[in-house]
Amino acid sequence: MRDAASLSPLDRRIVNALQAGFPICERPFAAAAESLGIDEDTLIARLQALREANVLTRFGPLYDANRFGGHVTLAALAVPAERFDAVAEIVNAFPEVAHNYAREHRLNMWFVVAAESVEAVARVLTEVEARTGLTVYDMPKTREFFVGLRLEA
Amino acid sequence: MELSDRDLDLVSVLCDGLPLAPRPFQAVGVAIGMGEDEVLGRLQALQQGGVIRRFGVIVRHHELGYRANAMVVWEVPADALSAVGRRLGACPEVTLCYSRPPRPPAWPYSLFTMVHGKSRGTVEEAVAVLAEREGVAHYRHELLFSTRRFKQCGARYQRRMAAE
């Protein structure tokens, strides 16, 4: 298991710089490398190593789901402990379900549903209620104050 | 912004991430029969249109040493929500800040923030410090630590909205 303490100073600089942005041009690694004061080959090699070490999940765009049309919501269930795994299996089987997290609370299962319309999301939630017999708490985002998702390496 | 099928092809192929090669956008284009110029043009338009929030590396917080994450939820009255949301959203400890409709009595909370830390203890301490410093400690709040993650990216989600 890799953690921040084992990243070299160069890797740390790369991770921090490239979380902030990456040029969209023909030779983006060359351009990014130049602003880091290294060459293109070195940057690509370090990124490959960081990916193999699982520090990076991927390298690419972070989308704003709201700009796609469609609808996204966060839903929660209060699942009795002895049924938890069975209910997780039912919920995770829907292709519209993205993240699903167990959290410590009476509402102990939290999942994101994304589909092409409000109605399509509602159908999934209704179906989850029918198959589990549990009340779904539907909590779509009403305002977004901040999305950073950047972590200091 | 209205997305064409060509845009969605591009979004879809980029779900797996950019190849680590000197001309990555050319390589991406080859997979979907699109020239490098078209790939660059569409991506720039998607970024300007706000569909792409940012382009860059996406880290695994667990492997970076951030072992604990808590969804910290606050019961903030409607008339204070904007001010408190903006205030907490501006805090360095907070990586996400949204308002969502409360569902009383089961769920009274209206403001959701995410706080990551190296351990559960550091997250608890960070939230206590933040609550005091920002003058929001009097709002009822709870920390919901995640214990397991089942699924990272659904099929549709992957095609249409990766990484949200």
PDB file of C-alpha atoms in Angstrom:
ATOM      1  CA  MET A   1       0.000   0.000   0.000  1.00  0.00           C
ATOM      2  CA  ARG A   2       1.403   3.304  -1.147  1.00  0.00           C
ATOM      3  CA  ASP A   3       0.760   6.475   0.752  1.00  0.00           C
ATOM      4  CA  ALA A   4       1.668  10.119   0.558  1.00  0.00           C
ATOM      5  CA  ALA A   5       4.727   9.675   2.751  1.00  0.00           C
ATOM      6  CA  SER A   6       6.342   7.382   0.178  1.00  0.00           C
ATOM      7  CA  LEU A   7       5.881   9.712  -2.805  1.00  0.00           C
ATOM      8  CA  SER A   8       9.076  11.360  -3.973  1.00  0.00           C
ATOM      9  CA  PRO A   9       9.155  15.172  -4.037  1.00  0.00           C
ATOM     10  CA  LEU A  10       8.880  15.053  -7.843  1.00  0.00           C
ATOM     11  CA  ASP A  11       5.848  12.722  -7.772  1.00  0.00           C
ATOM     12  CA  ARG A  12       4.227  14.971  -5.236  1.00  0.00           C
ATOM     13  CA  ARG A  13       4.759  18.002  -7.468  1.00  0.00           C
ATOM     14  CA  ILE A  14       3.370  16.117 -10.459  1.00  0.00           C
ATOM     15  CA  VAL A  15       0.231  14.980  -8.614  1.00  0.00           C
ATOM     16  CA  ASN A  16      -0.456  18.415  -7.190  1.00  0.00           C
ATOM     17  CA  ALA A  17       0.157  20.248 -10.476  1.00  0.00           C
ATOM     18  CA  LEU A  18      -1.840  17.886 -12.660  1.00  0.00           C
ATOM     19  CA  GLN A  19      -4.851  17.784 -10.358  1.00  0.00           C
ATOM     20  CA  ALA A  20      -5.230  21.468 -11.139  1.00  0.00           C
ATOM     21  CA  GLY A  21      -5.315  21.013 -14.878  1.00  0.00           C
ATOM     22  CA  PHE A  22      -3.866  19.560 -18.020  1.00  0.00           C
ATOM     23  CA  PRO A  23      -3.495  21.243 -21.411  1.00  0.00           C
ATOM     24  CA  ILE A  24      -5.711  20.105 -24.284  1.00  0.00           C
ATOM     25  CA  CYS A  25      -3.242  20.293 -27.175  1.00  0.00           C
ATOM     26  CA  GLU A  26      -1.266  17.974 -29.476  1.00  0.00           C
ATOM     27  CA  ARG A  27       1.620  17.342 -27.078  1.00  0.00           C
ATOM     28  CA  PRO A  28       0.027  17.887 -23.655  1.00  0.00           C
ATOM     29  CA  PHE A  29       2.625  15.891 -21.695  1.00  0.00           C
ATOM     30  CA  ALA A  30       5.409  17.945 -23.266  1.00  0.00           C
ATOM     31  CA  ALA A  31       3.629  21.177 -22.309  1.00  0.00           C
ATOM     32  CA  ALA A  32       2.890  20.006 -18.756  1.00  0.00           C
ATOM     33  CA  ALA A  33       6.439  18.700 -18.350  1.00  0.00           C
ATOM     34  CA  GLU A  34       7.874  22.042 -19.385  1.00  0.00           C
ATOM     35  CA  SER A  35       6.003  23.905 -16.666  1.00  0.00           C
ATOM     36  CA  LEU A  36       7.276  21.325 -14.158  1.00  0.00           C
ATOM     37  CA  GLY A  37      10.842  21.767 -15.416  1.00  0.00           C
ATOM     38  CA  ILE A  38      11.223  18.144 -16.555  1.00  0.00           C
ATOM     39  CA  ASP A  39      11.051  16.451 -19.959  1.00  0.00           C
ATOM     40  CA  GLU A  40       8.130  14.688 -21.595  1.00  0.00           C
ATOM     41  CA  ASP A  41       9.554  11.154 -21.249  1.00  0.00           C
ATOM     42  CA  THR A  42      10.172  11.611 -17.539  1.00  0.00           C
ATOM     43  CA  LEU A  43       6.638  12.865 -16.936  1.00  0.00           C
ATOM     44  CA  ILE A  44       5.063   9.978 -18.853  1.00  0.00           C
ATOM     45  CA  ALA A  45       7.253   7.448 -17.029  1.00  0.00           C
ATOM     46  CA  ARG A  46       6.356   8.904 -13.609  1.00  0.00           C
ATOM     47  CA  LEU A  47       2.648   8.918 -14.462  1.00  0.00           C
ATOM     48  CA  GLN A  48       2.881   5.280 -15.525  1.00  0.00           C
ATOM     49  CA  ALA A  49       4.573   4.407 -12.242  1.00  0.00           C
ATOM     50  CA  LEU A  50       1.972   6.326 -10.226  1.00  0.00           C
ATOM     51  CA  ARG A  51      -0.808   4.547 -12.069  1.00  0.00           C
ATOM     52  CA  GLU A  52       0.770   1.155 -11.437  1.00  0.00           C
ATOM     53  CA  ALA A  53       1.093   2.063  -7.745  1.00  0.00           C
ATOM     54  CA  ASN A  54      -2.636   2.900  -7.772  1.00  0.00           C
ATOM     55  CA  VAL A  55      -2.065   6.473  -6.644  1.00  0.00           C
ATOM     56  CA  LEU A  56      -3.894   7.712  -9.742  1.00  0.00           C
ATOM     57  CA  THR A  57      -7.212   6.202 -10.711  1.00  0.00           C
ATOM     58  CA  ARG A  58      -7.138   7.713 -14.106  1.00  0.00           C
ATOM     59  CA  PHE A  59      -6.042  10.592 -16.133  1.00  0.00           C
ATOM     60  CA  GLY A  60      -8.702  12.526 -17.946  1.00  0.00           C
ATOM     61  CA  PRO A  61     -11.798  14.684 -17.662  1.00  0.00           C
ATOM     62  CA  LEU A  62     -13.911  15.277 -14.582  1.00  0.00           C
ATOM     63  CA  TYR A  63     -17.421  15.917 -15.839  1.00  0.00           C
ATOM     64  CA  ASP A  64     -20.246  18.032 -14.510  1.00  0.00           C
ATOM     65  CA  ALA A  65     -23.116  15.523 -14.539  1.00  0.00           C
ATOM     66  CA  ASN A  66     -25.700  18.301 -14.533  1.00  0.00           C
ATOM     67  CA  ARG A  67     -24.559  19.511 -17.945  1.00  0.00           C
ATOM     68  CA  PHE A  68     -25.417  16.240 -19.617  1.00  0.00           C
ATOM     69  CA  GLY A  69     -29.123  16.654 -19.395  1.00  0.00           C
ATOM     70  CA  GLY A  70     -30.386  13.639 -17.501  1.00  0.00           C
ATOM     71  CA  HIS A  71     -30.842  13.552 -13.763  1.00  0.00           C
ATOM     72  CA  VAL A  72     -28.752  12.482 -10.783  1.00  0.00           C
ATOM     73  CA  THR A  73     -29.768  11.957  -7.209  1.00  0.00           C
ATOM     74  CA  LEU A  74     -28.360  10.752  -3.903  1.00  0.00           C
ATOM     75  CA  ALA A  75     -30.585   8.206  -2.177  1.00  0.00           C
ATOM     76  CA  ALA A  76     -30.414   6.595   1.249  1.00  0.00           C
ATOM     77  CA  LEU A  77     -31.888   3.514   2.906  1.00  0.00           C
ATOM     78  CA  ALA A  78     -32.110   2.334   6.517  1.00  0.00           C
ATOM     79  CA  VAL A  79     -31.162  -1.313   6.065  1.00  0.00           C
ATOM     80  CA  PRO A  80     -31.433  -3.824   8.937  1.00  0.00           C
ATOM     81  CA  ALA A  81     -27.915  -5.153   9.609  1.00  0.00           C
ATOM     82  CA  GLU A  82     -28.795  -8.776   8.853  1.00  0.00           C
ATOM     83  CA  ARG A  83     -30.157  -7.830   5.412  1.00  0.00           C
ATOM     84  CA  PHE A  84     -27.369  -5.456   4.468  1.00  0.00           C
ATOM     85  CA  ASP A  85     -25.490  -7.620   1.958  1.00  0.00           C
ATOM     86  CA  ALA A  86     -28.653  -8.880   0.286  1.00  0.00           C
ATOM     87  CA  VAL A  87     -29.989  -5.342  -0.124  1.00  0.00           C
ATOM     88  CA  ALA A  88     -26.622  -4.121  -1.435  1.00  0.00           C
ATOM     89  CA  GLU A  89     -26.775  -6.810  -4.078  1.00  0.00           C
ATOM     90  CA  ILE A  90     -30.260  -5.720  -5.175  1.00  0.00           C
ATOM     91  CA  VAL A  91     -29.287  -2.042  -5.338  1.00  0.00           C
ATOM     92  CA  ASN A  92     -25.950  -2.596  -7.085  1.00  0.00           C
ATOM     93  CA  ALA A  93     -27.571  -4.687  -9.806  1.00  0.00           C
ATOM     94  CA  PHE A  94     -29.151  -1.562 -11.348  1.00  0.00           C
ATOM     95  CA  PRO A  95     -26.912  -0.168 -14.100  1.00  0.00           C
ATOM     96  CA  GLU A  96     -28.161   3.328 -13.135  1.00  0.00           C
ATOM     97  CA  VAL A  97     -26.586   2.989  -9.685  1.00  0.00           C
ATOM     98  CA  ALA A  98     -23.129   4.520  -9.526  1.00  0.00           C
ATOM     99  CA  HIS A  99     -21.404   4.880  -6.173  1.00  0.00           C
ATOM    100  CA  ASN A 100     -22.800   2.957  -3.243  1.00  0.00           C
ATOM    101  CA  TYR A 101     -21.339   3.467   0.231  1.00  0.00           C
ATOM    102  CA  ALA A 102     -22.072   1.910   3.592  1.00  0.00           C
ATOM    103  CA  ARG A 103     -22.068   4.644   6.227  1.00  0.00           C
ATOM    104  CA  GLU A 104     -22.429   4.568   9.980  1.00  0.00           C
ATOM    105  CA  HIS A 105     -25.900   5.910  10.678  1.00  0.00           C
ATOM    106  CA  ARG A 106     -29.469   4.656  10.910  1.00  0.00           C
ATOM    107  CA  LEU A 107     -29.563   5.586   7.202  1.00  0.00           C
ATOM    108  CA  ASN A 108     -26.678   3.245   6.443  1.00  0.00           C
ATOM    109  CA  MET A 109     -26.690   2.799   2.665  1.00  0.00           C
ATOM    110  CA  TRP A 110     -26.048   5.785   0.382  1.00  0.00           C
ATOM    111  CA  PHE A 111     -26.068   5.465  -3.374  1.00  0.00           C
ATOM    112  CA  VAL A 112     -26.065   7.696  -6.432  1.00  0.00           C
ATOM    113  CA  VAL A 113     -28.567   7.082  -9.238  1.00  0.00           C
ATOM    114  CA  ALA A 114     -27.979   8.628 -12.664  1.00  0.00           C
ATOM    115  CA  ALA A 115     -30.276   8.252 -15.675  1.00  0.00           C
ATOM    116  CA  GLU A 116     -31.464  10.136 -18.743  1.00  0.00           C
ATOM    117  CA  SER A 117     -34.462  11.794 -17.066  1.00  0.00           C
ATOM    118  CA  VAL A 118     -36.118  12.591 -13.737  1.00  0.00           C
ATOM    119  CA  GLU A 119     -38.737   9.939 -14.552  1.00  0.00           C
ATOM    120  CA  ALA A 120     -36.126   7.282 -15.264  1.00  0.00           C
ATOM    121  CA  VAL A 121     -34.428   7.967 -11.905  1.00  0.00           C
ATOM    122  CA  ALA A 122     -37.836   7.827 -10.161  1.00  0.00           C
ATOM    123  CA  ARG A 123     -38.522   4.421 -11.754  1.00  0.00           C
ATOM    124  CA  VAL A 124     -35.270   3.039 -10.338  1.00  0.00           C
ATOM    125  CA  LEU A 125     -36.083   4.352  -6.852  1.00  0.00           C
ATOM    126  CA  THR A 126     -39.610   2.909  -6.984  1.00  0.00           C
ATOM    127  CA  GLU A 127     -38.193  -0.416  -8.109  1.00  0.00           C
ATOM    128  CA  VAL A 128     -35.640  -0.410  -5.265  1.00  0.00           C
ATOM    129  CA  GLU A 129     -38.495   0.169  -2.790  1.00  0.00           C
ATOM    130  CA  ALA A 130     -40.538  -2.645  -4.332  1.00  0.00           C
ATOM    131  CA  ARG A 131     -37.691  -5.144  -4.290  1.00  0.00           C
ATOM    132  CA  THR A 132     -36.368  -4.314  -0.822  1.00  0.00           C
ATOM    133  CA  GLY A 133     -39.544  -3.277   0.993  1.00  0.00           C
ATOM    134  CA  LEU A 134     -37.586  -0.312   2.393  1.00  0.00           C
ATOM    135  CA  THR A 135     -38.295   3.419   2.165  1.00  0.00           C
ATOM    136  CA  VAL A 136     -35.941   5.253  -0.195  1.00  0.00           C
ATOM    137  CA  TYR A 137     -34.981   8.772   0.851  1.00  0.00           C
ATOM    138  CA  ASP A 138     -34.453  10.720  -2.360  1.00  0.00           C
ATOM    139  CA  MET A 139     -32.185  13.743  -1.922  1.00  0.00           C
ATOM    140  CA  PRO A 140     -31.292  15.408  -5.210  1.00  0.00           C
ATOM    141  CA  LYS A 141     -28.802  18.236  -5.022  1.00  0.00           C
ATOM    142  CA  THR A 142     -30.531  21.614  -4.805  1.00  0.00           C
ATOM    143  CA  ARG A 143     -27.419  23.801  -4.849  1.00  0.00           C
ATOM    144  CA  GLU A 144     -23.755  23.247  -5.282  1.00  0.00           C
ATOM    145  CA  PHE A 145     -21.482  25.457  -3.251  1.00  0.00           C
ATOM    146  CA  PHE A 146     -18.162  23.804  -3.948  1.00  0.00           C
ATOM    147  CA  VAL A 147     -16.673  20.862  -5.821  1.00  0.00           C
ATOM    148  CA  GLY A 148     -12.943  20.604  -5.388  1.00  0.00           C
ATOM    149  CA  LEU A 149     -12.034  16.956  -5.119  1.00  0.00           C
ATOM    150  CA  ARG A 150      -8.395  17.836  -4.984  1.00  0.00           C
ATOM    151  CA  LEU A 151      -6.199  16.438  -2.288  1.00  0.00           C
ATOM    152  CA  GLU A 152      -2.761  17.630  -1.367  1.00  0.00           C
ATOM    153  CA  ALA A 153      -0.256  14.831  -2.000  1.00  0.00           C
TER     154      ALA A 153
ATOM    155  CA  MET B   1     -24.817  22.653 -23.859  1.00  0.00           C
ATOM    156  CA  GLU B   2     -26.330  20.187 -26.333  1.00  0.00           C
ATOM    157  CA  LEU B   3     -24.133  17.117 -26.802  1.00  0.00           C
ATOM    158  CA  SER B   4     -23.980  15.305 -30.129  1.00  0.00           C
ATOM    159  CA  ASP B   5     -23.458  11.570 -30.548  1.00  0.00           C
ATOM    160  CA  ARG B   6     -19.873  12.348 -31.560  1.00  0.00           C
ATOM    161  CA  ASP B   7     -19.354  14.191 -28.268  1.00  0.00           C
ATOM    162  CA  LEU B   8     -20.811  11.235 -26.361  1.00  0.00           C
ATOM    163  CA  ASP B   9     -18.482   8.828 -28.190  1.00  0.00           C
ATOM    164  CA  LEU B  10     -15.597  10.951 -27.032  1.00  0.00           C
ATOM    165  CA  VAL B  11     -16.916  11.172 -23.468  1.00  0.00           C
ATOM    166  CA  SER B  12     -17.356   7.425 -23.460  1.00  0.00           C
ATOM    167  CA  VAL B  13     -13.883   6.550 -24.721  1.00  0.00           C
ATOM    168  CA  LEU B  14     -12.300   8.954 -22.207  1.00  0.00           C
ATOM    169  CA  CYS B  15     -13.969   7.137 -19.306  1.00  0.00           C
ATOM    170  CA  ASP B  16     -11.010   4.783 -19.271  1.00  0.00           C
ATOM    171  CA  GLY B  17      -8.655   7.732 -19.069  1.00  0.00           C
ATOM    172  CA  LEU B  18      -6.184   9.247 -21.457  1.00  0.00           C
ATOM    173  CA  PRO B  19      -3.430   6.967 -22.797  1.00  0.00           C
ATOM    174  CA  LEU B  20      -0.011   7.886 -21.433  1.00  0.00           C
ATOM    175  CA  ALA B  21       1.579   8.487 -24.836  1.00  0.00           C
ATOM    176  CA  PRO B  22       3.150  11.596 -26.391  1.00  0.00           C
ATOM    177  CA  ARG B  23       0.076  12.301 -28.548  1.00  0.00           C
ATOM    178  CA  PRO B  24      -2.742  10.950 -26.393  1.00  0.00           C
ATOM    179  CA  PHE B  25      -5.570  12.758 -28.183  1.00  0.00           C
ATOM    180  CA  GLN B  26      -4.525  11.232 -31.478  1.00  0.00           C
ATOM    181  CA  ALA B  27      -4.602   7.770 -29.860  1.00  0.00           C
ATOM    182  CA  VAL B  28      -8.053   8.437 -28.395  1.00  0.00           C
ATOM    183  CA  GLY B  29      -9.325   9.519 -31.814  1.00  0.00           C
ATOM    184  CA  VAL B  30      -8.106   6.346 -33.494  1.00  0.00           C
ATOM    185  CA  ALA B  31     -10.330   4.253 -31.219  1.00  0.00           C
ATOM    186  CA  ILE B  32     -13.478   6.094 -32.334  1.00  0.00           C
ATOM    187  CA  GLY B  33     -12.566   7.082 -35.893  1.00  0.00           C
ATOM    188  CA  MET B  34     -11.957  10.753 -35.122  1.00  0.00           C
ATOM    189  CA  GLY B  35      -8.988  12.856 -36.189  1.00  0.00           C
ATOM    190  CA  GLU B  36      -6.773  14.532 -33.616  1.00  0.00           C
ATOM    191  CA  ASP B  37      -7.981  18.022 -34.628  1.00  0.00           C
ATOM    192  CA  GLU B  38     -11.598  17.059 -34.100  1.00  0.00           C
ATOM    193  CA  VAL B  39     -10.820  15.479 -30.712  1.00  0.00           C
ATOM    194  CA  LEU B  40      -9.012  18.633 -29.568  1.00  0.00           C
ATOM    195  CA  GLY B  41     -11.747  20.917 -30.909  1.00  0.00           C
ATOM    196  CA  ARG B  42     -14.563  18.993 -29.241  1.00  0.00           C
ATOM    197  CA  LEU B  43     -12.743  18.714 -25.920  1.00  0.00           C
ATOM    198  CA  GLN B  44     -12.004  22.422 -25.866  1.00  0.00           C
ATOM    199  CA  ALA B  45     -15.674  23.140 -26.592  1.00  0.00           C
ATOM    200  CA  LEU B  46     -16.809  20.719 -23.860  1.00  0.00           C
ATOM    201  CA  GLN B  47     -14.504  22.413 -21.396  1.00  0.00           C
ATOM    202  CA  GLN B  48     -15.663  25.897 -22.382  1.00  0.00           C
ATOM    203  CA  GLY B  49     -19.274  24.727 -22.165  1.00  0.00           C
ATOM    204  CA  GLY B  50     -18.690  23.504 -18.606  1.00  0.00           C
ATOM    205  CA  VAL B  51     -19.382  19.837 -19.388  1.00  0.00           C
ATOM    206  CA  ILE B  52     -15.795  19.067 -18.451  1.00  0.00           C
ATOM    207  CA  ARG B  53     -15.080  20.688 -15.101  1.00  0.00           C
ATOM    208  CA  ARG B  54     -11.414  20.039 -15.361  1.00  0.00           C
ATOM    209  CA  PHE B  55      -8.980  17.809 -17.123  1.00  0.00           C
ATOM    210  CA  GLY B  56      -6.192  16.248 -15.160  1.00  0.00           C
ATOM    211  CA  VAL B  57      -5.191  13.464 -12.832  1.00  0.00           C
ATOM    212  CA  ILE B  58      -7.802  11.887 -10.614  1.00  0.00           C
ATOM    213  CA  VAL B  59      -6.213  10.534  -7.455  1.00  0.00           C
ATOM    214  CA  ARG B  60      -7.260   7.673  -5.249  1.00  0.00           C
ATOM    215  CA  HIS B  61      -7.583   9.304  -1.909  1.00  0.00           C
ATOM    216  CA  HIS B  62      -7.056   6.005  -0.134  1.00  0.00           C
ATOM    217  CA  GLU B  63      -3.666   5.429  -1.755  1.00  0.00           C
ATOM    218  CA  LEU B  64      -2.611   9.014  -1.085  1.00  0.00           C
ATOM    219  CA  GLY B  65      -2.968   8.230   2.589  1.00  0.00           C
ATOM    220  CA  TYR B  66      -6.464   9.657   3.071  1.00  0.00           C
ATOM    221  CA  ARG B  67      -7.912   6.622   4.824  1.00  0.00           C
ATOM    222  CA  ALA B  68     -11.016   8.187   6.333  1.00  0.00           C
ATOM    223  CA  ASN B  69     -13.828  10.093   4.706  1.00  0.00           C
ATOM    224  CA  ALA B  70     -16.885  11.486   6.385  1.00  0.00           C
ATOM    225  CA  MET B  71     -20.020  12.942   4.934  1.00  0.00           C
ATOM    226  CA  VAL B  72     -20.620  15.753   7.404  1.00  0.00           C
ATOM    227  CA  VAL B  73     -24.245  16.863   7.377  1.00  0.00           C
ATOM    228  CA  TRP B  74     -25.676  20.018   8.928  1.00  0.00           C
ATOM    229  CA  GLU B  75     -29.186  21.033   9.899  1.00  0.00           C
ATOM    230  CA  VAL B  76     -29.248  24.563   8.573  1.00  0.00           C
ATOM    231  CA  PRO B  77     -32.530  26.510   8.303  1.00  0.00           C
ATOM    232  CA  ALA B  78     -33.524  27.489   4.760  1.00  0.00           C
ATOM    233  CA  ASP B  79     -32.904  31.194   5.298  1.00  0.00           C
ATOM    234  CA  ALA B  80     -29.289  30.605   6.362  1.00  0.00           C
ATOM    235  CA  LEU B  81     -28.457  27.920   3.805  1.00  0.00           C
ATOM    236  CA  SER B  82     -26.855  30.134   1.151  1.00  0.00           C
ATOM    237  CA  ALA B  83     -24.571  31.926   3.554  1.00  0.00           C
ATOM    238  CA  VAL B  84     -23.525  28.802   5.446  1.00  0.00           C
ATOM    239  CA  GLY B  85     -23.097  26.807   2.216  1.00  0.00           C
ATOM    240  CA  ARG B  86     -20.805  29.424   0.727  1.00  0.00           C
ATOM    241  CA  ARG B  87     -18.897  29.692   3.972  1.00  0.00           C
ATOM    242  CA  LEU B  88     -18.290  25.960   4.403  1.00  0.00           C
ATOM    243  CA  GLY B  89     -17.666  25.507   0.671  1.00  0.00           C
ATOM    244  CA  ALA B  90     -14.763  27.924   0.946  1.00  0.00           C
ATOM    245  CA  CYS B  91     -13.033  25.952   3.749  1.00  0.00           C
ATOM    246  CA  PRO B  92      -9.815  24.125   2.849  1.00  0.00           C
ATOM    247  CA  GLU B  93     -10.960  20.988   4.736  1.00  0.00           C
ATOM    248  CA  VAL B  94     -14.098  20.636   2.609  1.00  0.00           C
ATOM    249  CA  THR B  95     -13.858  18.846  -0.755  1.00  0.00           C
ATOM    250  CA  LEU B  96     -17.571  18.961  -1.670  1.00  0.00           C
ATOM    251  CA  CYS B  97     -20.443  21.120  -0.451  1.00  0.00           C
ATOM    252  CA  TYR B  98     -24.063  20.690  -1.587  1.00  0.00           C
ATOM    253  CA  SER B  99     -27.504  21.472  -0.279  1.00  0.00           C
ATOM    254  CA  ARG B 100     -30.159  18.758  -0.486  1.00  0.00           C
ATOM    255  CA  PRO B 101     -33.778  18.672   0.675  1.00  0.00           C
ATOM    256  CA  PRO B 102     -34.190  17.497   4.287  1.00  0.00           C
ATOM    257  CA  ARG B 103     -36.513  14.509   4.832  1.00  0.00           C
ATOM    258  CA  PRO B 104     -37.837  14.970   8.361  1.00  0.00           C
ATOM    259  CA  PRO B 105     -38.237  13.313  10.745  1.00  0.00           C
ATOM    260  CA  ALA B 106     -35.814  10.619   9.552  1.00  0.00           C
ATOM    261  CA  TRP B 107     -33.353  13.097   8.094  1.00  0.00           C
ATOM    262  CA  PRO B 108     -33.306  16.755   9.194  1.00  0.00           C
ATOM    263  CA  TYR B 109     -30.055  17.728   7.454  1.00  0.00           C
ATOM    264  CA  SER B 110     -29.947  20.139   4.530  1.00  0.00           C
ATOM    265  CA  LEU B 111     -26.252  20.816   3.929  1.00  0.00           C
ATOM    266  CA  PHE B 112     -23.786  18.091   2.941  1.00  0.00           C
ATOM    267  CA  THR B 113     -20.020  18.501   3.111  1.00  0.00           C
ATOM    268  CA  MET B 114     -17.289  15.937   2.536  1.00  0.00           C
ATOM    269  CA  VAL B 115     -14.152  15.898   4.665  1.00  0.00           C
ATOM    270  CA  HIS B 116     -11.208  13.564   4.026  1.00  0.00           C
ATOM    271  CA  GLY B 117      -8.422  12.818   6.463  1.00  0.00           C
ATOM    272  CA  LYS B 118      -5.588  10.459   7.208  1.00  0.00           C
ATOM    273  CA  SER B 119      -7.593   8.832   9.979  1.00  0.00           C
ATOM    274  CA  ARG B 120     -10.961   8.983  11.654  1.00  0.00           C
ATOM    275  CA  GLY B 121      -9.445  10.983  14.504  1.00  0.00           C
ATOM    276  CA  THR B 122      -7.997  13.651  12.213  1.00  0.00           C
ATOM    277  CA  VAL B 123     -11.345  14.002  10.419  1.00  0.00           C
ATOM    278  CA  GLU B 124     -13.200  14.395  13.735  1.00  0.00           C
ATOM    279  CA  GLU B 125     -10.717  16.967  14.909  1.00  0.00           C
ATOM    280  CA  ALA B 126     -10.816  18.861  11.601  1.00  0.00           C
ATOM    281  CA  VAL B 127     -14.616  19.053  11.733  1.00  0.00           C
ATOM    282  CA  ALA B 128     -14.571  20.293  15.342  1.00  0.00           C
ATOM    283  CA  VAL B 129     -12.042  22.997  14.467  1.00  0.00           C
ATOM    284  CA  LEU B 130     -13.971  23.988  11.351  1.00  0.00           C
ATOM    285  CA  ALA B 131     -17.312  24.168  13.161  1.00  0.00           C
ATOM    286  CA  GLU B 132     -15.860  26.446  15.831  1.00  0.00           C
ATOM    287  CA  ARG B 133     -13.857  28.636  13.467  1.00  0.00           C
ATOM    288  CA  GLU B 134     -16.732  29.167  11.017  1.00  0.00           C
ATOM    289  CA  GLY B 135     -19.316  29.786  13.735  1.00  0.00           C
ATOM    290  CA  VAL B 136     -21.521  26.849  12.729  1.00  0.00           C
ATOM    291  CA  ALA B 137     -21.056  24.576  15.754  1.00  0.00           C
ATOM    292  CA  HIS B 138     -24.555  25.445  17.014  1.00  0.00           C
ATOM    293  CA  TYR B 139     -26.167  23.825  13.969  1.00  0.00           C
ATOM    294  CA  ARG B 140     -26.925  20.195  14.707  1.00  0.00           C
ATOM    295  CA  HIS B 141     -24.501  18.087  12.689  1.00  0.00           C
ATOM    296  CA  GLU B 142     -23.319  14.513  12.304  1.00  0.00           C
ATOM    297  CA  LEU B 143     -20.341  12.736  10.761  1.00  0.00           C
ATOM    298  CA  LEU B 144     -21.182   9.699   8.648  1.00  0.00           C
ATOM    299  CA  PHE B 145     -17.995   7.737   8.102  1.00  0.00           C
ATOM    300  CA  SER B 146     -17.979   5.345   5.192  1.00  0.00           C
ATOM    301  CA  THR B 147     -17.209   1.764   6.112  1.00  0.00           C
ATOM    302  CA  ARG B 148     -17.442   0.043   2.733  1.00  0.00           C
ATOM    303  CA  ARG B 149     -17.643   1.030  -0.894  1.00  0.00           C
ATOM    304  CA  PHE B 150     -19.537  -1.326  -3.177  1.00  0.00           C
ATOM    305  CA  LYS B 151     -19.555   0.221  -6.564  1.00  0.00           C
ATOM    306  CA  GLN B 152     -17.595   3.023  -8.103  1.00  0.00           C
ATOM    307  CA  CYS B 153     -19.103   3.655 -11.488  1.00  0.00           C
ATOM    308  CA  GLY B 154     -22.329   2.368 -13.033  1.00  0.00           C
ATOM    309  CA  ALA B 155     -22.719   1.540 -16.717  1.00  0.00           C
ATOM    310  CA  ARG B 156     -24.870   4.475 -17.715  1.00  0.00           C
ATOM    311  CA  TYR B 157     -22.979   6.712 -15.374  1.00  0.00           C
ATOM    312  CA  GLN B 158     -19.775   5.580 -16.935  1.00  0.00           C
ATOM    313  CA  ARG B 159     -20.970   6.447 -20.382  1.00  0.00           C
ATOM    314  CA  ARG B 160     -22.637   9.736 -19.594  1.00  0.00           C
ATOM    315  CA  MET B 161     -21.150  11.129 -16.445  1.00  0.00           C
ATOM    316  CA  ALA B 162     -17.925   9.494 -15.416  1.00  0.00           C
ATOM    317  CA  ALA B 163     -16.252  10.621 -12.246  1.00  0.00           C
ATOM    318  CA  GLU B 164     -18.897  12.978 -10.921  1.00  0.00           C
TER     319      GLU B 164
END
